[in-house]
Tab-separated table of C-alpha atoms and ligand atoms in Angstrom:
chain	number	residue	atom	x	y	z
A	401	UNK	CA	-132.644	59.461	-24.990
A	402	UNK	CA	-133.580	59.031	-21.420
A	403	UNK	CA	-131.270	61.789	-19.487
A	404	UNK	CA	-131.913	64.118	-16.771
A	405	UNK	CA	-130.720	67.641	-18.016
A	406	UNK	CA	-132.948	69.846	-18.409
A	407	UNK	CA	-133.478	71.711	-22.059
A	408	UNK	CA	-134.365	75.391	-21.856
A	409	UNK	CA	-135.204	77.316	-24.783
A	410	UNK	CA	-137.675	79.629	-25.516
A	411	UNK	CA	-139.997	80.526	-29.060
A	412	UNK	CA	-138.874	79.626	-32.073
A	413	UNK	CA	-137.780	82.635	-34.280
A	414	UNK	CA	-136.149	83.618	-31.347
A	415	UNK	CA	-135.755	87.261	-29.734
A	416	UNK	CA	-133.401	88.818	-27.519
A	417	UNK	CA	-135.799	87.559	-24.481
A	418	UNK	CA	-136.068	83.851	-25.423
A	419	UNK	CA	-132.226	83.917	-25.635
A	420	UNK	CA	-131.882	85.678	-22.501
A	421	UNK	CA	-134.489	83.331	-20.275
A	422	UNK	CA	-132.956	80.193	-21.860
A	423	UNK	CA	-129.347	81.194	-20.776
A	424	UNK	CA	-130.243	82.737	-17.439
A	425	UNK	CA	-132.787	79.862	-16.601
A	426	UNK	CA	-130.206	76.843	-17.595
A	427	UNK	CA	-127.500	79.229	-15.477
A	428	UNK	CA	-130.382	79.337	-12.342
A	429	UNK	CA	-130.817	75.946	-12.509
A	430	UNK	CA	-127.284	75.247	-12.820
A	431	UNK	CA	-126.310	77.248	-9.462
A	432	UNK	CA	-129.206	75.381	-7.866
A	433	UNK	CA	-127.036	71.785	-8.728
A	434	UNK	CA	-129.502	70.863	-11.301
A	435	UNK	CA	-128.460	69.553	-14.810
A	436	UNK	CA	-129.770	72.320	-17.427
A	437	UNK	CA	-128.367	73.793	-20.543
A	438	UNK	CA	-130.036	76.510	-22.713
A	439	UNK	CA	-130.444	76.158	-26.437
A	440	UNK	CA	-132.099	78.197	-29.037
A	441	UNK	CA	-135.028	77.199	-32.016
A	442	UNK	CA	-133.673	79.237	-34.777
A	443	UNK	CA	-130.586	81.570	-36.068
A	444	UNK	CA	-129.702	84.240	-33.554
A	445	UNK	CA	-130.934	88.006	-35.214
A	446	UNK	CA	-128.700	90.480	-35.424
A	447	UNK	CA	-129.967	92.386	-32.035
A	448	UNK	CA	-129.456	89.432	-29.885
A	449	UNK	CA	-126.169	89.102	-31.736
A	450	UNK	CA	-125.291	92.810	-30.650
A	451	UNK	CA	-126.221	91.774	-27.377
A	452	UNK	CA	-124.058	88.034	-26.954
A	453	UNK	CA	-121.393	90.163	-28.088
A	454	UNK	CA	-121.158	93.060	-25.793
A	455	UNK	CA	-121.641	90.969	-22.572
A	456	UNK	CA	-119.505	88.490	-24.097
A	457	UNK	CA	-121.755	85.270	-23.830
A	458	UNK	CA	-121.804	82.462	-26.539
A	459	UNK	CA	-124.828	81.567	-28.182
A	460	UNK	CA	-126.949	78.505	-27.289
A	461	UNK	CA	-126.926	75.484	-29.459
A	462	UNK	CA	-129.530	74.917	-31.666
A	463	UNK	CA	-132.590	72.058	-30.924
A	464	UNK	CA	-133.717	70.826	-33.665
A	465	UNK	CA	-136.096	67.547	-32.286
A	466	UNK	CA	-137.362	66.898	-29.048
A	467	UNK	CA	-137.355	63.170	-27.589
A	468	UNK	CA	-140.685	62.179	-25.464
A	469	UNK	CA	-139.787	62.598	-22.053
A	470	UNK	CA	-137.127	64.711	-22.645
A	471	UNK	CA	-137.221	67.299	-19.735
A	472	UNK	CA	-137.436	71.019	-20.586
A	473	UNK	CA	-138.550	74.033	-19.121
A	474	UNK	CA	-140.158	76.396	-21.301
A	475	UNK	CA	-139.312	80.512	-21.632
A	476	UNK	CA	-140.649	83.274	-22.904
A	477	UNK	CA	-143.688	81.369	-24.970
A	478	UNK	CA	-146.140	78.404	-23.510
A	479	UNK	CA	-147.526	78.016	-27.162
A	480	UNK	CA	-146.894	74.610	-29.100
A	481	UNK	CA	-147.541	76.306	-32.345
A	482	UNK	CA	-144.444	78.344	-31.226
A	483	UNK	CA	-141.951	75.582	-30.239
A	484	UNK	CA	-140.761	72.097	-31.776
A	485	UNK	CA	-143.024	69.314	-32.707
A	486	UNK	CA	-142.887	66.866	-30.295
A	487	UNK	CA	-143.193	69.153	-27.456
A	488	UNK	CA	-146.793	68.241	-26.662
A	489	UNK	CA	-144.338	64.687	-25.209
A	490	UNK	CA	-141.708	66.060	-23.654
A	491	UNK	CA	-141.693	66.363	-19.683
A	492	UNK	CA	-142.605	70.478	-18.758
A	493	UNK	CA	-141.161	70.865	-15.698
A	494	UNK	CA	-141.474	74.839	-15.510
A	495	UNK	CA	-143.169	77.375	-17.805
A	496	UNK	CA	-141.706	81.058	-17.424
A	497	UNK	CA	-143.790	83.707	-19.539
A	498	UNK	CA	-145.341	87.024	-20.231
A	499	UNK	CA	-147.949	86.173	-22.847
A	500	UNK	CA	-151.509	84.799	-23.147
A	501	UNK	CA	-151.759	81.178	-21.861
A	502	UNK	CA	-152.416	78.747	-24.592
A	503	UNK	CA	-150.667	75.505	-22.472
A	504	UNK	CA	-152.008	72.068	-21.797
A	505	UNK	CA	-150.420	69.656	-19.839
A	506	UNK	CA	-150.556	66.038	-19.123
A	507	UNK	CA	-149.288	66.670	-15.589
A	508	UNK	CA	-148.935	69.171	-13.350
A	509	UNK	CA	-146.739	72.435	-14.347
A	510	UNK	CA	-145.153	74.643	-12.389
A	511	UNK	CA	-146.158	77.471	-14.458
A	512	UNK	CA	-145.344	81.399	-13.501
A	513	UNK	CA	-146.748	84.014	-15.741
A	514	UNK	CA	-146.842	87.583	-15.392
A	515	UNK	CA	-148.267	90.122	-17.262
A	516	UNK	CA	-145.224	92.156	-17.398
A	517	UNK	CA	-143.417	93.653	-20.364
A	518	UNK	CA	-140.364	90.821	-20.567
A	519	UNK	CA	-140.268	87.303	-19.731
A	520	UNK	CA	-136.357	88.338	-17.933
A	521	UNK	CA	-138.171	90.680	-15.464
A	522	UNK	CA	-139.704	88.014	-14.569
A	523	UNK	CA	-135.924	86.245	-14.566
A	524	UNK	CA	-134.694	88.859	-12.703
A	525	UNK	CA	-136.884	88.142	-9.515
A	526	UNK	CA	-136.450	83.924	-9.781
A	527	UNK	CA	-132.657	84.924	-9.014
A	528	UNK	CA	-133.901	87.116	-5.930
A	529	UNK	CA	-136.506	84.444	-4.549
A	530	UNK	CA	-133.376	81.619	-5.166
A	531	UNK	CA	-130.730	84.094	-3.507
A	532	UNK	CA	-128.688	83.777	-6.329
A	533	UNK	CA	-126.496	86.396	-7.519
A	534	UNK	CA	-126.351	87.853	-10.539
A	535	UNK	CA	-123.644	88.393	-12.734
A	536	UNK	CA	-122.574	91.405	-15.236
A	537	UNK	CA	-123.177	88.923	-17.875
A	538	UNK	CA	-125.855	87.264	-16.874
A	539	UNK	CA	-127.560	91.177	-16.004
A	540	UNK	CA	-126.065	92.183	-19.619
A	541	UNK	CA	-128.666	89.920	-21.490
A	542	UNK	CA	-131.724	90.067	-19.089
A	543	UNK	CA	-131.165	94.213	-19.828
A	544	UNK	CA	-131.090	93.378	-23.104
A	545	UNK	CA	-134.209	91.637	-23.173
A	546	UNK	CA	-136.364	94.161	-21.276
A	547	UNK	CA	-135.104	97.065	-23.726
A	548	UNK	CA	-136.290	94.757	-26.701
A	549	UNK	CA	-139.013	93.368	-25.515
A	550	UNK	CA	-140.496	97.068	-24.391
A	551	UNK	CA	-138.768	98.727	-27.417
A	552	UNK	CA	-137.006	101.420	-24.875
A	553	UNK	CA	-139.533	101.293	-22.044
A	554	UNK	CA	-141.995	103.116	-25.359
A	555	UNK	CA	-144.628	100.181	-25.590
A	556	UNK	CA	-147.542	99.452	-23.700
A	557	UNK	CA	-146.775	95.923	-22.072
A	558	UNK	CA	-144.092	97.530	-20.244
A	559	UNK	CA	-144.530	98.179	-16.789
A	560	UNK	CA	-142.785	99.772	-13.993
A	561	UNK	CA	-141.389	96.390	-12.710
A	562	UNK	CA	-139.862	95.972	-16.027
A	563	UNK	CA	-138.162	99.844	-15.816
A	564	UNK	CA	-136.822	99.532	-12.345
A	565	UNK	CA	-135.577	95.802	-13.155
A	566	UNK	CA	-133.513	97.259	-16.234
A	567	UNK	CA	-132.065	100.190	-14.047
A	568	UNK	CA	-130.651	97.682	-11.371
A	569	UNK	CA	-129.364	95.218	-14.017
A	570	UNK	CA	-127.701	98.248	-15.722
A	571	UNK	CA	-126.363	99.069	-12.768
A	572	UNK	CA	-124.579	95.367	-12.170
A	573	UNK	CA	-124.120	95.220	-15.789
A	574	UNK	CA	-122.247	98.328	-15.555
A	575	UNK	CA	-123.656	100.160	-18.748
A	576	UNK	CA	-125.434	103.411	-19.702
A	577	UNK	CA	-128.670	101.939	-20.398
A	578	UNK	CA	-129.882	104.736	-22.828
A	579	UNK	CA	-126.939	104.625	-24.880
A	580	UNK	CA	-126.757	101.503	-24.612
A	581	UNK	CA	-130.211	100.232	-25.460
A	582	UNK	CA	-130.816	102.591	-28.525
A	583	UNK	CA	-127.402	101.055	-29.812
A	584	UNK	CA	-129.013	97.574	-29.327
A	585	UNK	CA	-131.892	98.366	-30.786
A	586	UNK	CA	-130.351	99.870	-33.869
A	587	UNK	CA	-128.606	97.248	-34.283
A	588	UNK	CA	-131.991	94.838	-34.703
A	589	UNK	CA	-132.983	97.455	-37.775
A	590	UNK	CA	-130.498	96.386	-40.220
A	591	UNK	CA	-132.026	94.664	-43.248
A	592	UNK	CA	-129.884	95.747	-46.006
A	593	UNK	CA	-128.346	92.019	-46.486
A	594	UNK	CA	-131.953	90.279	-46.374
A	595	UNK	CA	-134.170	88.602	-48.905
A	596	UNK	CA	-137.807	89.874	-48.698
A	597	UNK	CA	-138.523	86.090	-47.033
A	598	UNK	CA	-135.433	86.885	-44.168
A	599	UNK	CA	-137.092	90.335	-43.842
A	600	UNK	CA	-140.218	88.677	-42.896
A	601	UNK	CA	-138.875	86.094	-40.620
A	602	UNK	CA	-137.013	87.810	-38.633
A	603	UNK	CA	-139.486	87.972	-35.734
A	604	UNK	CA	-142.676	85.979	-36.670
A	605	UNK	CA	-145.091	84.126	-35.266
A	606	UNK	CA	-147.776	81.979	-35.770
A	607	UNK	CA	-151.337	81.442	-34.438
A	608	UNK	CA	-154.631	79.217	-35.012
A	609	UNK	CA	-158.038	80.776	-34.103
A	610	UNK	CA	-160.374	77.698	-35.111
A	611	UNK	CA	-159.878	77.189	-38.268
A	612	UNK	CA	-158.180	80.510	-38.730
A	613	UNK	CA	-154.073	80.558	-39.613
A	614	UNK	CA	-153.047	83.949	-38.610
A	615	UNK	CA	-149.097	84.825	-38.833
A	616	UNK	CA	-148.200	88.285	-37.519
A	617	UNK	CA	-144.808	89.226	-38.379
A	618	UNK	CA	-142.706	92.460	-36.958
A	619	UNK	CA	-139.419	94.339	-37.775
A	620	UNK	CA	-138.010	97.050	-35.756
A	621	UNK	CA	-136.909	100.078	-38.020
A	622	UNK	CA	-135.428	103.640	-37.332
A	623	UNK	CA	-136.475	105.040	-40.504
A	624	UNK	CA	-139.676	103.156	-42.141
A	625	UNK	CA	-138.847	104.282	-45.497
A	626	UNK	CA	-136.004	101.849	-45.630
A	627	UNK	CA	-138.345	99.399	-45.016
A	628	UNK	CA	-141.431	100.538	-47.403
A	629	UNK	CA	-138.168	100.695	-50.451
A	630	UNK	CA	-138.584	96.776	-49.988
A	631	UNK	CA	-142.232	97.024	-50.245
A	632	UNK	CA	-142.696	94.657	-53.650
A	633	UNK	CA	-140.044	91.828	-52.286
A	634	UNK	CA	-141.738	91.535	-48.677
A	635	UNK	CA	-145.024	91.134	-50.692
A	636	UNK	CA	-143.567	88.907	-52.689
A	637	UNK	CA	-142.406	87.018	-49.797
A	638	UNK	CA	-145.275	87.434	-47.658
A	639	UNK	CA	-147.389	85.338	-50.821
A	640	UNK	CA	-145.110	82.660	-51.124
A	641	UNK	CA	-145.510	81.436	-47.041
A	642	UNK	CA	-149.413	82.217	-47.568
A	643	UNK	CA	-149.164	79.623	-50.590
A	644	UNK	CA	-146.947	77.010	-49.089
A	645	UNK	CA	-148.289	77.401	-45.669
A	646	UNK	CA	-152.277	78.093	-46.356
A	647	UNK	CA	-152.066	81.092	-44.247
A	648	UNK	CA	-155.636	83.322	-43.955
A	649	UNK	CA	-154.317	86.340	-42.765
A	650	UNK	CA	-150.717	87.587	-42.692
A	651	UNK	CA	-149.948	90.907	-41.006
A	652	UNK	CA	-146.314	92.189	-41.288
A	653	UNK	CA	-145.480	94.790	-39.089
A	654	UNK	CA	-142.619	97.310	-39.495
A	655	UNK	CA	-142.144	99.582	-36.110
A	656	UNK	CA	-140.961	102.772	-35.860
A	657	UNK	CA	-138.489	102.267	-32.521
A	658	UNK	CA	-138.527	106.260	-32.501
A	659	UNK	CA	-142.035	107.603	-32.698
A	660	UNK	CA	-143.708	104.071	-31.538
A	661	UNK	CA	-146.385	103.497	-34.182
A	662	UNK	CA	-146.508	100.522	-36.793
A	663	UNK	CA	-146.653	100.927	-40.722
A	664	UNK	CA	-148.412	97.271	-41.890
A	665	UNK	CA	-148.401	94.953	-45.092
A	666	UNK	CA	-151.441	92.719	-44.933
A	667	UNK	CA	-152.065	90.056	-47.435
A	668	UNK	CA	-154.461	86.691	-47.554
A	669	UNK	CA	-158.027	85.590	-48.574
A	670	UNK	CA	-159.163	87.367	-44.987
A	671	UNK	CA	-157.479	90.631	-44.825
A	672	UNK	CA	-161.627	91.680	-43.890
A	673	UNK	CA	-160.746	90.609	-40.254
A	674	UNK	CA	-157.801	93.137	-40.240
A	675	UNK	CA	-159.808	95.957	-41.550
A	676	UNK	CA	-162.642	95.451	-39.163
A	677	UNK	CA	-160.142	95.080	-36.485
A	678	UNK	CA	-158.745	97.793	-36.763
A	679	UNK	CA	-161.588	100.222	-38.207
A	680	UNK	CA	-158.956	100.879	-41.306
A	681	UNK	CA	-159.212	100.884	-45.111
A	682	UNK	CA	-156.085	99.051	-46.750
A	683	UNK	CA	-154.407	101.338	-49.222
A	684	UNK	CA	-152.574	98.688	-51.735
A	685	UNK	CA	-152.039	96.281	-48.633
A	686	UNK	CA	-150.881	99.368	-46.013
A	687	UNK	CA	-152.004	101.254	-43.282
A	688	UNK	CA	-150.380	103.224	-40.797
A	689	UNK	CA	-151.230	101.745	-37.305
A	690	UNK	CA	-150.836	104.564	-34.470
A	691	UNK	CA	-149.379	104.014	-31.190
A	692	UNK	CA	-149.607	100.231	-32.126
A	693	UNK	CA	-145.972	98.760	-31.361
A	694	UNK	CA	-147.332	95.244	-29.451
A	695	UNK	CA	-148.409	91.845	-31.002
A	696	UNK	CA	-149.254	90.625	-28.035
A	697	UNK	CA	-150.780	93.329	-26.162
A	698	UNK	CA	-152.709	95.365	-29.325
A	699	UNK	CA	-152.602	93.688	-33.012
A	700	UNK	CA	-153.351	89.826	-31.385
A	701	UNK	CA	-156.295	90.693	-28.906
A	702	UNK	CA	-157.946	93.106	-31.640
A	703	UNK	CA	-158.005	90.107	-34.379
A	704	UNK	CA	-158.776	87.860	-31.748
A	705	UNK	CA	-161.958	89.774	-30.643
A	706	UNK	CA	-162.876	90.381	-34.112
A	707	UNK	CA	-163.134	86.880	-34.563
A	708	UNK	CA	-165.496	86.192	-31.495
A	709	UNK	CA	-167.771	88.699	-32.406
A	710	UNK	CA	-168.204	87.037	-35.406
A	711	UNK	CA	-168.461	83.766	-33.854
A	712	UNK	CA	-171.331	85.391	-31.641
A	713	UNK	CA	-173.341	86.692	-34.235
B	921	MG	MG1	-140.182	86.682	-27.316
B	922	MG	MG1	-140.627	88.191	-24.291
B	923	MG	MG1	-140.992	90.158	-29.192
């Protein structure tokens, strides 16, 4: 399948923000006459649900395969490990993100990455430099990304671009963003239909550091006892994808949306790398991690630097 439309999508598991990108991306390109459509890697969670809802957008369809060639532009993740197989062959035409680069290319990329707190900020300011207008809707799901993504404006990847961005696209949006946003995020928090293997893949992701498989997986809570009742199923859970998919080191993160720290279950054969990482003792499999809300900003780089110090010695 030879055509020229464009596939968006962003990570697989996907958040509010990779469903936001993908729609307002394929909707950029589309009022710039170009062929694009958005689609998603994985069921839509119950936040980003909350959010299609209220601004009244429908979901993107689900990719399953990628054809060589096939062009695509790339949101919210430049990781393989996080998108479909078969992605190393497709045709990149754009990369749009706000994590660590881990992208090579055959060709050329038109790559924009920004250490902001949400890949939509980011969004927000392609529709400026393009002169294209943005619409309630279209500002309804890029708000709803930046209050995910920065849990509130609370964690540290957020930055002031990312604040001022969700107060104008409130403003076209025509929403409260407070009440709003703590609604959305509430509505992310509700696990009480789950298995312990839904709880933890909800929001996780995978890595490779050498010969290291690392998955760190996170669930937004208002109350972490609701969580911590399902202790013995997540664990139970977290075992079976460390058996079926060899995994080293699993982290699963449950984060308090209120008071901003993280309360973690760590299993695997090299659960050493978490405690040095994080100068902690594991008390059967938890710890309390304070202040620590980001993957990609606090648990990630502390593993990862763990690692290469132990590579340097
Ligand atoms: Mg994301
Ligand atoms: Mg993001
Ligand atoms: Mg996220």
């Amino acid at each position: 399948m030879a055509d020229n439309m464009i596939r968006v999508f962003g990570h697989t598991n996907p958040d509010t923000d990779s469903i936001s990108c993908a729609i307002t991306m394929a909707n950029l390109q589309n009022q710039l006459g170009r062929e694009a459509q958005s689609f998603r890697l994985g069921e839509i969670n119950k936040e980003t649900q909350y959010a299609l809802n209220t601004f009244d957008l429908k979901e993107p369809e689900l990719l399953s395969n990628i054809d060589s060639n096939t062009n695509v532009i790339m949101v919210d993740n430049n990781e393989f490990s996080q998108s479909l197989p078969g992605i190393e062959n497709a045709h990149i035409q754009m990369v749009v993100d706000h994590h660590r680069l881990n992208l090579q290319t055959a060709e050329p990329v038109y790559c924009i990455a920004e250490p902001v707190g949400c890949a939509s900020t980011i969004m927000y300011k392609l529709y400026k430099q393009d002169d294209v207008s943005i619409t309630p809707k279209m500002a309804g799901i890029m708000l709803s990304a930046i209050i995910s993504d920065t849990l509130m404006f609370k964690s540290p990847t957020c930055t002031e671009q990312d604040k001022i961005t969700a107060e104008r696209l409130a403003k076209i949006a025509g929403i409260n963003l407070y009440d709003y946003g703590y609604k959305l995020l509430e509505a992310g928090t509700d696990i009480s239909n789950f298995t312990g293997l839904e709880i933890i893949n909800v929001d996780s992701k995978d890595f490779k550091h050498n010969n290291l498989k690392l998955t760190i997986s996170q669930i937004n809570s208002s109350n972490l006892e609701d969580v911590f009742k399902r202790k013995t199923e997540i664990e139970q859970a977290i075992e079976q994808r460390i058996q079926e998919e060899n995994i080293d080191l699993f982290v699963f993160l449950a984060t308090d949306i209120l008071e901003a720290n993280s309360k973690a279950i760590v299993l695997g054969n090299r659960i050493d790398i978490f405690e040095r990482a994080f100068n902690t003792k594991l008390i059967s499999n938890t710890t309390l991690l304070k202040g620590m809300v980001s993957r990609k900003k606090q648990i990630l780089p502390a593993i990862i630097e763990t690692l290469e110090q132990k590579i340097r010695i």
